[in-house]
CSV table of C-alpha atoms in Angstrom, one decimal:
chain,number,residue,atom,x,y,z
A,1,MET,CA,133.0,68.6,85.7
A,2,LYS,CA,136.9,69.6,84.5
A,3,ILE,CA,136.4,72.4,81.9
A,4,ILE,CA,139.0,74.1,79.7
A,5,VAL,CA,138.2,77.5,78.6
A,6,THR,CA,140.0,79.4,76.0
A,7,GLY,CA,140.0,83.3,74.9
A,8,SER,CA,141.5,83.9,78.1
A,9,LEU,CA,139.3,86.9,80.1
A,10,GLY,CA,137.8,88.2,76.8
A,11,ASN,CA,133.9,89.1,76.1
A,12,ILE,CA,132.7,85.5,76.2
A,13,SER,CA,135.3,83.9,78.3
A,14,LYS,CA,135.5,86.0,81.2
A,15,PRO,CA,131.3,85.8,82.5
A,16,LEU,CA,131.4,82.0,81.1
A,17,THR,CA,134.5,81.4,83.6
A,18,VAL,CA,132.2,83.3,86.2
A,19,SER,CA,129.4,81.1,85.5
A,20,LEU,CA,131.1,78.1,85.6
A,21,VAL,CA,132.9,78.4,88.5
A,22,ALA,CA,129.8,79.6,90.5
A,23,LYS,CA,128.4,76.4,89.6
A,24,GLY,CA,131.0,74.2,90.7
A,25,HIS,CA,132.9,73.5,87.6
A,26,ASP,CA,136.6,72.9,87.8
A,27,VAL,CA,138.0,75.5,85.0
A,28,THR,CA,141.2,75.9,83.7
A,29,VAL,CA,141.5,79.4,81.6
A,30,ILE,CA,144.2,79.0,78.9
A,31,SER,CA,145.9,82.9,78.2
A,32,SER,CA,148.9,83.8,76.2
A,33,ASP,CA,149.3,86.7,78.7
A,34,ALA,CA,150.8,85.7,81.8
A,35,ALA,CA,149.7,89.2,83.4
A,36,LYS,CA,146.3,87.5,83.5
A,37,ALA,CA,147.3,84.6,85.3
A,38,THR,CA,146.1,86.7,89.1
A,39,ALA,CA,142.7,87.8,87.8
A,40,ILE,CA,142.1,84.2,86.2
A,41,THR,CA,142.8,82.9,89.8
A,42,ASP,CA,140.8,85.6,91.3
A,43,LEU,CA,137.9,84.4,89.4
A,44,GLY,CA,138.1,80.5,91.1
A,45,ALA,CA,139.8,79.1,88.1
A,46,ARG,CA,143.5,77.8,87.2
A,47,PRO,CA,145.4,79.9,84.8
A,48,ALA,CA,147.3,77.7,81.8
A,49,ILE,CA,149.8,80.4,80.3
A,50,GLY,CA,150.7,79.1,76.8
A,51,SER,CA,150.1,79.6,73.0
A,52,LEU,CA,147.5,78.0,71.2
A,53,GLU,CA,149.9,77.6,68.3
A,54,ASP,CA,151.8,75.2,70.7
A,55,ALA,CA,150.2,71.6,70.2
A,56,ALA,CA,152.6,70.0,73.3
A,57,PHE,CA,151.0,73.1,75.2
A,58,LEU,CA,147.0,72.3,74.5
A,59,VAL,CA,148.1,68.7,74.6
A,60,GLN,CA,149.1,68.8,78.4
A,61,THR,CA,146.6,71.7,79.3
A,62,PHE,CA,143.6,69.2,78.3
A,63,ALA,CA,144.5,66.2,80.2
A,64,GLY,CA,142.3,65.2,82.5
A,65,ALA,CA,139.3,67.7,81.4
A,66,ASP,CA,135.7,66.4,80.2
A,67,ALA,CA,134.7,69.3,78.1
A,68,VAL,CA,136.6,72.3,76.2
A,69,TYR,CA,135.2,75.6,74.8
A,70,CYS,CA,137.2,76.2,71.8
A,71,MET,CA,137.8,79.8,70.1
A,72,ILE,CA,140.7,81.1,67.2
A,73,PRO,CA,141.0,84.7,68.0
A,74,PHE,CA,141.7,86.6,64.7
A,75,SER,CA,145.6,87.7,64.5
A,76,MET,CA,146.4,91.2,63.8
A,77,THR,CA,150.2,90.8,62.8
A,78,GLU,CA,149.5,87.3,60.7
A,79,PRO,CA,149.7,87.5,57.2
A,80,ASP,CA,148.4,84.3,56.2
A,81,GLN,CA,145.2,83.9,58.3
A,82,PHE,CA,144.1,80.6,56.6
A,83,GLY,CA,147.5,79.1,57.7
A,84,TYR,CA,146.6,80.5,61.2
A,85,PHE,CA,143.3,79.4,61.7
A,86,ALA,CA,144.2,75.9,60.1
A,87,ARG,CA,147.1,75.7,62.6
A,88,THR,CA,145.4,76.3,65.3
A,89,ALA,CA,142.5,74.6,64.8
A,90,GLY,CA,144.7,71.4,64.0
A,91,ASN,CA,146.4,71.6,67.4
A,92,TYR,CA,142.8,72.0,68.9
A,93,VAL,CA,142.0,68.4,67.4
A,94,GLN,CA,145.3,66.8,68.3
A,95,ALA,CA,144.8,67.6,71.9
A,96,ILE,CA,141.3,66.8,72.2
A,97,THR,CA,141.7,63.8,70.5
A,98,SER,CA,145.0,62.9,72.6
A,99,ASN,CA,142.8,63.2,75.4
A,100,HIS,CA,140.0,61.5,74.6
A,101,ILE,CA,137.8,64.4,75.2
A,102,LYS,CA,134.1,64.0,74.5
A,103,ARG,CA,132.6,66.9,74.9
A,104,VAL,CA,133.7,70.4,72.7
A,105,ILE,CA,132.2,73.6,72.3
A,106,ASN,CA,133.5,75.5,69.3
A,107,LEU,CA,132.9,79.1,68.5
A,108,SER,CA,131.9,79.8,64.9
A,109,GLY,CA,130.1,82.6,63.5
A,110,TRP,CA,126.7,83.3,61.7
A,111,ALA,CA,128.4,83.8,58.7
A,112,ALA,CA,130.1,80.2,58.6
A,113,GLU,CA,127.6,78.4,56.5
A,114,VAL,CA,128.1,81.2,53.6
A,115,ILE,CA,132.1,81.8,53.9
A,116,LYS,CA,132.6,77.9,54.2
A,117,ASP,CA,136.3,78.2,53.4
A,118,GLN,CA,136.9,80.7,55.7
A,119,ASN,CA,135.9,79.1,58.8
A,120,THR,CA,137.1,76.5,61.1
A,121,GLU,CA,134.5,74.0,62.1
A,122,SER,CA,135.2,71.3,59.3
A,123,PHE,CA,138.4,70.5,61.6
A,124,PHE,CA,136.0,69.9,64.4
A,125,ASN,CA,134.0,67.8,62.1
A,126,GLN,CA,136.8,65.0,61.9
A,127,LEU,CA,136.3,64.3,65.3
A,128,SER,CA,135.3,60.7,65.7
A,129,GLY,CA,132.8,60.0,69.1
A,130,VAL,CA,132.9,63.5,70.1
A,131,ALA,CA,130.0,65.6,70.7
A,132,VAL,CA,130.6,68.7,68.8
A,133,THR,CA,128.5,72.0,69.0
A,134,HIS,CA,129.2,74.8,66.8
A,135,LEU,CA,127.9,77.9,68.0
A,136,ARG,CA,127.4,80.4,65.4
A,137,PRO,CA,126.4,84.0,67.1
A,138,GLY,CA,125.5,86.9,65.2
A,139,THR,CA,127.2,90.0,65.5
A,140,PHE,CA,128.9,91.2,69.2
A,141,TYR,CA,127.4,94.2,70.8
A,142,THR,CA,131.0,94.9,71.6
A,143,ASN,CA,131.8,95.4,68.0
A,144,PHE,CA,130.5,98.7,67.8
A,145,TYR,CA,133.6,99.8,70.4
A,146,ASN,CA,135.5,99.6,67.1
A,147,PHE,CA,132.9,102.5,65.5
A,148,ILE,CA,133.8,105.1,68.2
A,149,GLY,CA,136.8,106.8,66.4
A,150,MET,CA,134.7,106.5,63.4
A,151,ILE,CA,132.0,108.3,64.9
A,152,LYS,CA,133.9,111.0,66.6
A,153,SER,CA,135.8,111.9,63.2
A,154,HIS,CA,133.0,111.2,60.7
A,155,GLY,CA,130.1,111.4,62.2
A,156,MET,CA,128.8,108.1,61.2
A,157,ILE,CA,129.1,104.3,61.3
A,158,MET,CA,130.6,103.3,57.7
A,159,SER,CA,131.0,99.5,56.6
A,160,ASN,CA,129.9,97.7,53.3
A,161,TYR,CA,127.0,96.5,55.1
A,162,GLY,CA,124.2,98.8,56.6
A,163,GLY,CA,121.1,100.9,56.3
A,164,ASP,CA,117.8,98.4,56.4
A,165,ASP,CA,120.4,95.4,56.5
A,166,LEU,CA,118.7,93.1,58.9
A,167,VAL,CA,121.6,91.9,61.7
A,168,ALA,CA,121.1,89.4,64.4
A,169,PHE,CA,122.9,91.1,66.8
A,170,VAL,CA,124.2,89.7,69.9
A,171,ALA,CA,125.8,90.2,73.9
A,172,PRO,CA,129.0,87.8,74.8
A,173,GLU,CA,127.2,87.3,78.0
A,174,ASP,CA,124.0,85.6,76.1
A,175,ILE,CA,127.1,83.4,74.3
A,176,ALA,CA,128.3,82.5,77.7
A,177,ASP,CA,124.9,81.3,78.6
A,178,VAL,CA,124.6,79.4,75.4
A,179,VAL,CA,127.7,77.6,76.3
A,180,VAL,CA,126.8,76.5,79.7
A,181,GLU,CA,123.8,75.1,78.6
A,182,GLU,CA,125.9,73.3,76.0
A,183,LEU,CA,127.8,71.9,78.4
A,184,GLU,CA,125.5,70.9,81.1
A,185,THR,CA,123.2,69.4,78.5
A,186,PRO,CA,123.6,65.5,78.1
A,187,ALA,CA,124.7,65.2,74.1
A,188,THR,CA,125.5,62.6,72.2
A,189,ALA,CA,128.4,61.9,69.8
A,190,GLY,CA,128.4,64.0,66.3
A,191,ILE,CA,127.9,67.5,65.0
A,192,LYS,CA,125.3,69.9,66.2
A,193,ILE,CA,124.5,73.6,64.9
A,194,ARG,CA,123.5,76.1,67.4
A,195,TYR,CA,122.9,79.5,66.0
A,196,VAL,CA,122.9,82.6,69.1
A,197,ALA,CA,121.3,85.9,68.7
A,198,SER,CA,119.9,88.5,71.4
A,199,GLU,CA,118.1,91.0,69.1
A,200,GLU,CA,117.4,91.1,65.5
A,201,LEU,CA,117.5,95.0,63.9
A,202,THR,CA,118.2,96.7,61.1
A,203,CYS,CA,121.7,98.6,60.5
A,204,ASN,CA,119.4,102.1,60.9
A,205,GLU,CA,117.6,100.6,64.0
A,206,ALA,CA,120.8,99.7,65.7
A,207,ALA,CA,122.5,103.1,64.7
A,208,HIS,CA,119.6,105.1,66.2
A,209,ILE,CA,119.8,103.2,69.8
A,210,ILE,CA,123.7,103.7,69.9
A,211,GLY,CA,123.3,107.1,68.7
A,212,THR,CA,120.5,107.9,71.0
A,213,ALA,CA,122.9,106.8,74.1
A,214,ILE,CA,125.4,109.6,72.9
A,215,GLY,CA,123.6,112.3,72.2
A,216,LYS,CA,123.4,111.8,68.3
A,217,PRO,CA,120.1,110.0,67.7
A,218,ASP,CA,120.3,110.8,63.8
A,219,LEU,CA,123.7,108.8,63.7
A,220,GLN,CA,123.9,107.4,60.4
A,221,TRP,CA,125.3,103.6,59.3
A,222,PRO,CA,125.5,103.6,55.4
A,223,ALA,CA,126.7,100.7,53.4
A,224,LEU,CA,129.9,101.7,51.6
A,225,PRO,CA,131.7,99.8,48.4
A,226,PRO,CA,133.6,96.7,49.7
A,227,GLU,CA,137.0,97.9,48.0
A,228,GLN,CA,136.6,101.5,49.9
A,229,VAL,CA,136.1,99.1,53.3
A,230,GLN,CA,138.5,96.7,52.4
A,231,GLU,CA,141.2,100.0,51.6
A,232,GLY,CA,140.0,101.2,55.3
A,233,MET,CA,140.6,98.7,57.4
A,234,GLU,CA,144.1,98.0,55.5
A,235,ARG,CA,145.3,101.3,56.2
A,236,MET,CA,144.3,101.1,59.9
A,237,GLY,CA,147.1,98.4,59.9
A,238,MET,CA,144.7,95.1,59.4
A,239,PRO,CA,146.6,92.3,57.3
A,240,LYS,CA,145.3,92.2,53.9
A,241,GLU,CA,143.8,88.8,54.0
A,242,LEU,CA,142.1,89.3,57.6
A,243,ALA,CA,140.1,92.5,55.7
A,244,ALA,CA,139.5,90.7,52.7
A,245,ILE,CA,137.7,87.9,55.1
A,246,LEU,CA,135.7,90.1,57.3
A,247,VAL,CA,134.5,92.2,54.3
A,248,ALA,CA,133.6,89.0,52.6
A,249,MET,CA,131.4,88.0,55.7
A,250,LEU,CA,129.9,91.5,55.8
A,251,ALA,CA,129.0,91.4,51.9
A,252,ALA,CA,127.2,88.3,52.5
A,253,VAL,CA,125.2,89.8,55.4
A,254,HIS,CA,124.3,92.9,53.0
A,255,ALA,CA,123.4,90.2,50.1
A,256,GLY,CA,121.2,88.7,52.9
A,257,GLU,CA,122.8,85.0,52.3
A,258,VAL,CA,123.7,84.7,56.1
A,259,GLN,CA,120.4,86.2,57.4
A,260,LYS,CA,118.6,83.4,55.1
A,261,LYS,CA,120.6,80.4,56.8
A,262,TYR,CA,120.2,82.1,60.0
A,263,PHE,CA,116.3,82.4,59.7
A,264,GLU,CA,116.3,78.7,58.9
A,265,ASN,CA,117.9,78.2,62.1
A,266,ARG,CA,116.4,80.8,64.0
A,267,PRO,CA,117.3,80.6,67.8
A,268,VAL,CA,115.2,81.8,70.5
A,269,LEU,CA,116.6,85.3,71.4
A,270,GLY,CA,118.9,86.0,74.6
A,271,LYS,CA,117.7,88.3,76.8
A,272,ARG,CA,120.2,91.3,76.8
A,273,LYS,CA,119.3,94.0,74.7
A,274,LEU,CA,120.9,96.6,72.4
A,275,LYS,CA,119.5,99.5,74.5
A,276,ASP,CA,121.3,97.9,77.5
A,277,PHE,CA,124.7,97.4,75.8
A,278,ALA,CA,124.1,101.1,74.8
A,279,ALA,CA,124.1,103.0,78.1
A,280,ILE,CA,127.5,101.0,78.7
A,281,PHE,CA,128.8,101.9,75.5
A,282,ALA,CA,127.7,105.6,76.1
A,283,ALA,CA,130.2,105.6,79.0
A,284,ALA,CA,133.1,104.3,77.0
A,285,TYR,CA,132.4,106.9,74.2
């Protein structure tokens, strides 16, 4: 099968590419960084260097593909996040439609059902005669890397959710495994929702696992006021609108709204647990 993978060599896309190539698929990886071309080739895939905001590039790159894995990265420079999401999703839809592609995997998030006006699923739902799977993964293990500076300077993890809030955490590699499974499973036209998680833990439990790995078993993860968290994000250079989106998503987790939808569609948990990731995190810490 000829498959297009977006997301360059990111946390999901790299293991996904490795797995698909190993299974004999013809894989093209889209990246905006020309310096990644050699690394993509070394994995046995074909690099396509260009921007997701370039509709003509996507139409050309998607030509002849049987399936595509679509993700839209957050932009740390775009002040109009909604406009950016809409443009990029619209470009995907144009490229999929123009090339009559019948299988699409879209990376969404586990808060998508709650924060409906801030996700892009609706754009892909417009596709006719296409089998679309929206993946709704929980909180990535790799997000803990963003807390390294905070732990070192403040001795704790800080967000506007925490404490005994229950979170579905996920290893990016487990997401990649689900993408492969979806691509290799026959599907009929229509929309499918699939949640993805590796382990369900409270923030306190997660903090203890991460803390133990770095010699801080009493590491705390308190839930702070949303306004304080957004102010901190903006102070670190995050665009105001993106900070507001993230804070709203985390607030929905703290309120239990996201978990309600998740447990209504509870998935079989992946095989990679936070304790396994914690050892990798400790090396980076």
